[in-house]
Structure formats: structure tokens, C-alpha cells
């Protein structure tokens, strides 16, 4: 596993709290206007702002393409639990909203 993935995993767990009823890892830091967790990553002098659930997918599951859509199967926009995250087609994503 890449050291950056381990760093991201630690940060995700540090910045989330587990809901005992749903198993959701609820992001408790910055939240976007649309209700999704936001995360800032600094690596090699570059800073990236990204959705926390996308970063969780990247850290726990694997690489993403820029246009990949990650959604929470639980429906909770603040959830960053990798077990609740799935890749979705644009068609599926439109149906969820």
C-alpha cells in the first residue's frame, strides 16, 4: 500500500465519527454547500480540494479517474465509510439525486 493511502486512511478516521446504528463514518469537518464532506490534501507542494467520500474511496478501495462518480449506497452525503461507497454511472447518479 502506498504511504499516501495510509496517511489518507488515518486522516479520514480522525475526521469522522461512526454512527452505531448505520455504520456510516460521518465526516465532521468542512462540508460543501451541497452537503458533501470536503477534504484538503497537500502532497508534494500541491494542494487539492476534493469530496471526502472520493478521497475515502481512493484511500481504501483504489484509484479513480477524474470523471469517475463515487456515491454513498447508504444515501448519507457525509458518509465516508468505504464499505458504503460504490462507483456509479452518470445515469445511476442522476437517479439517486
mmCIF file of C-alpha atoms in Angstrom:
data_model
loop_
_atom_site.group_PDB
_atom_site.id
_atom_site.type_symbol
_atom_site.label_atom_id
_atom_site.label_comp_id
_atom_site.label_asym_id
_atom_site.label_seq_id
_atom_site.Cartn_x
_atom_site.Cartn_y
_atom_site.Cartn_z
ATOM 1 C CA UNK A 1 0.000 0.000 0.000
ATOM 2 C CA UNK A 2 1.249 3.463 -0.889
ATOM 3 C CA UNK A 3 2.248 5.663 2.099
ATOM 4 C CA UNK A 4 -0.160 8.377 0.915
ATOM 5 C CA UNK A 5 -3.056 5.903 1.134
ATOM 6 C CA UNK A 6 -2.143 5.113 4.748
ATOM 7 C CA UNK A 7 -1.913 8.817 5.557
ATOM 8 C CA UNK A 8 -5.322 9.438 3.988
ATOM 9 C CA UNK A 9 -6.872 6.498 5.840
ATOM 10 C CA UNK A 10 -5.643 7.873 9.171
ATOM 11 C CA UNK A 11 -6.952 11.341 8.335
ATOM 12 C CA UNK A 12 -10.354 10.024 7.267
ATOM 13 C CA UNK A 13 -10.780 8.075 10.509
ATOM 14 C CA UNK A 14 -9.585 11.064 12.551
ATOM 15 C CA UNK A 15 -12.086 13.377 10.859
ATOM 16 C CA UNK A 16 -15.126 11.113 11.049
ATOM 17 C CA UNK A 17 -17.295 9.510 13.702
ATOM 18 C CA UNK A 18 -19.069 6.163 13.347
ATOM 19 C CA UNK A 19 -22.856 6.106 13.578
ATOM 20 C CA UNK A 20 -23.576 2.947 15.630
ATOM 21 C CA UNK A 21 -26.991 2.475 14.010
ATOM 22 C CA UNK A 22 -25.990 2.725 10.345
ATOM 23 C CA UNK A 23 -22.253 2.024 10.324
ATOM 24 C CA UNK A 24 -21.737 5.297 8.449
ATOM 25 C CA UNK A 25 -18.469 7.109 9.079
ATOM 26 C CA UNK A 26 -19.812 10.648 9.307
ATOM 27 C CA UNK A 27 -17.451 13.351 8.101
ATOM 28 C CA UNK A 28 -17.217 16.080 10.749
ATOM 29 C CA UNK A 29 -15.045 18.675 9.082
ATOM 30 C CA UNK A 30 -15.660 21.004 6.134
ATOM 31 C CA UNK A 31 -18.948 20.458 4.275
ATOM 32 C CA UNK A 32 -19.827 21.766 0.805
ATOM 33 C CA UNK A 33 -22.966 23.775 0.049
ATOM 34 C CA UNK A 34 -24.455 20.593 -1.420
ATOM 35 C CA UNK A 35 -23.933 18.699 1.850
ATOM 36 C CA UNK A 36 -20.910 16.552 0.961
ATOM 37 C CA UNK A 37 -17.781 16.379 3.088
ATOM 38 C CA UNK A 38 -14.792 18.278 1.685
ATOM 39 C CA UNK A 39 -11.160 17.406 2.245
ATOM 40 C CA UNK A 40 -7.938 19.261 1.522
ATOM 41 C CA UNK A 41 -4.864 17.207 0.657
ATOM 42 C CA UNK A 42 -1.336 18.549 0.454
ATOM 43 C CA UNK A 43 1.191 16.390 -1.340
ATOM 44 C CA UNK A 44 4.487 17.427 -2.847
ATOM 45 C CA UNK A 45 3.686 21.129 -2.701
ATOM 46 C CA UNK A 46 0.313 20.705 -4.392
ATOM 47 C CA UNK A 47 -2.974 21.258 -2.603
ATOM 48 C CA UNK A 48 -6.139 19.520 -3.743
ATOM 49 C CA UNK A 49 -9.691 20.143 -2.521
ATOM 50 C CA UNK A 50 -11.904 17.127 -3.122
ATOM 51 C CA UNK A 51 -15.020 15.398 -1.839
ATOM 52 C CA UNK A 52 -14.224 13.407 1.292
ATOM 53 C CA UNK A 53 -16.066 10.328 0.028
ATOM 54 C CA UNK A 54 -13.964 10.310 -3.172
ATOM 55 C CA UNK A 55 -10.784 10.513 -1.114
ATOM 56 C CA UNK A 56 -12.032 7.687 1.105
ATOM 57 C CA UNK A 57 -12.668 5.534 -1.971
ATOM 58 C CA UNK A 58 -9.193 6.339 -3.258
ATOM 59 C CA UNK A 59 -7.559 5.568 0.106
ATOM 60 C CA UNK A 60 -9.371 2.317 0.862
ATOM 61 C CA UNK A 61 -10.515 0.875 -2.465
ATOM 62 C CA UNK A 62 -8.213 2.105 -5.205
ATOM 63 C CA UNK A 63 -7.503 4.617 -7.951
ATOM 64 C CA UNK A 64 -10.167 6.781 -9.548
ATOM 65 C CA UNK A 65 -10.313 8.518 -12.885
ATOM 66 C CA UNK A 66 -11.210 12.199 -12.730
ATOM 67 C CA UNK A 67 -14.645 11.551 -14.260
ATOM 68 C CA UNK A 68 -15.483 8.527 -12.064
ATOM 69 C CA UNK A 69 -18.568 9.061 -9.931
ATOM 70 C CA UNK A 70 -18.490 7.752 -6.369
ATOM 71 C CA UNK A 71 -21.704 7.684 -4.383
ATOM 72 C CA UNK A 72 -22.816 6.508 -0.986
ATOM 73 C CA UNK A 73 -25.070 3.452 -1.223
ATOM 74 C CA UNK A 74 -26.432 4.426 2.231
ATOM 75 C CA UNK A 75 -27.636 7.772 0.854
ATOM 76 C CA UNK A 76 -25.844 9.821 3.526
ATOM 77 C CA UNK A 77 -23.811 12.574 1.854
ATOM 78 C CA UNK A 78 -21.469 12.828 4.855
ATOM 79 C CA UNK A 79 -20.637 9.098 4.872
ATOM 80 C CA UNK A 80 -17.018 8.215 4.079
ATOM 81 C CA UNK A 81 -17.184 4.519 5.053
ATOM 82 C CA UNK A 82 -15.534 2.672 2.150
ATOM 83 C CA UNK A 83 -17.988 -0.219 2.604
ATOM 84 C CA UNK A 84 -20.796 2.220 1.746
ATOM 85 C CA UNK A 85 -19.102 3.680 -1.359
ATOM 86 C CA UNK A 86 -19.660 2.480 -4.912
ATOM 87 C CA UNK A 87 -18.725 3.617 -8.386
ATOM 88 C CA UNK A 88 -21.819 4.748 -10.248
ATOM 89 C CA UNK A 89 -22.506 5.560 -13.854
ATOM 90 C CA UNK A 90 -23.783 9.047 -14.658
ATOM 91 C CA UNK A 91 -27.189 7.501 -15.324
ATOM 92 C CA UNK A 92 -27.259 5.902 -11.853
ATOM 93 C CA UNK A 93 -26.045 9.121 -10.249
ATOM 94 C CA UNK A 94 -28.862 11.083 -11.831
ATOM 95 C CA UNK A 95 -31.405 8.614 -10.470
ATOM 96 C CA UNK A 96 -30.091 8.974 -6.917
ATOM 97 C CA UNK A 97 -30.368 12.754 -6.691
#
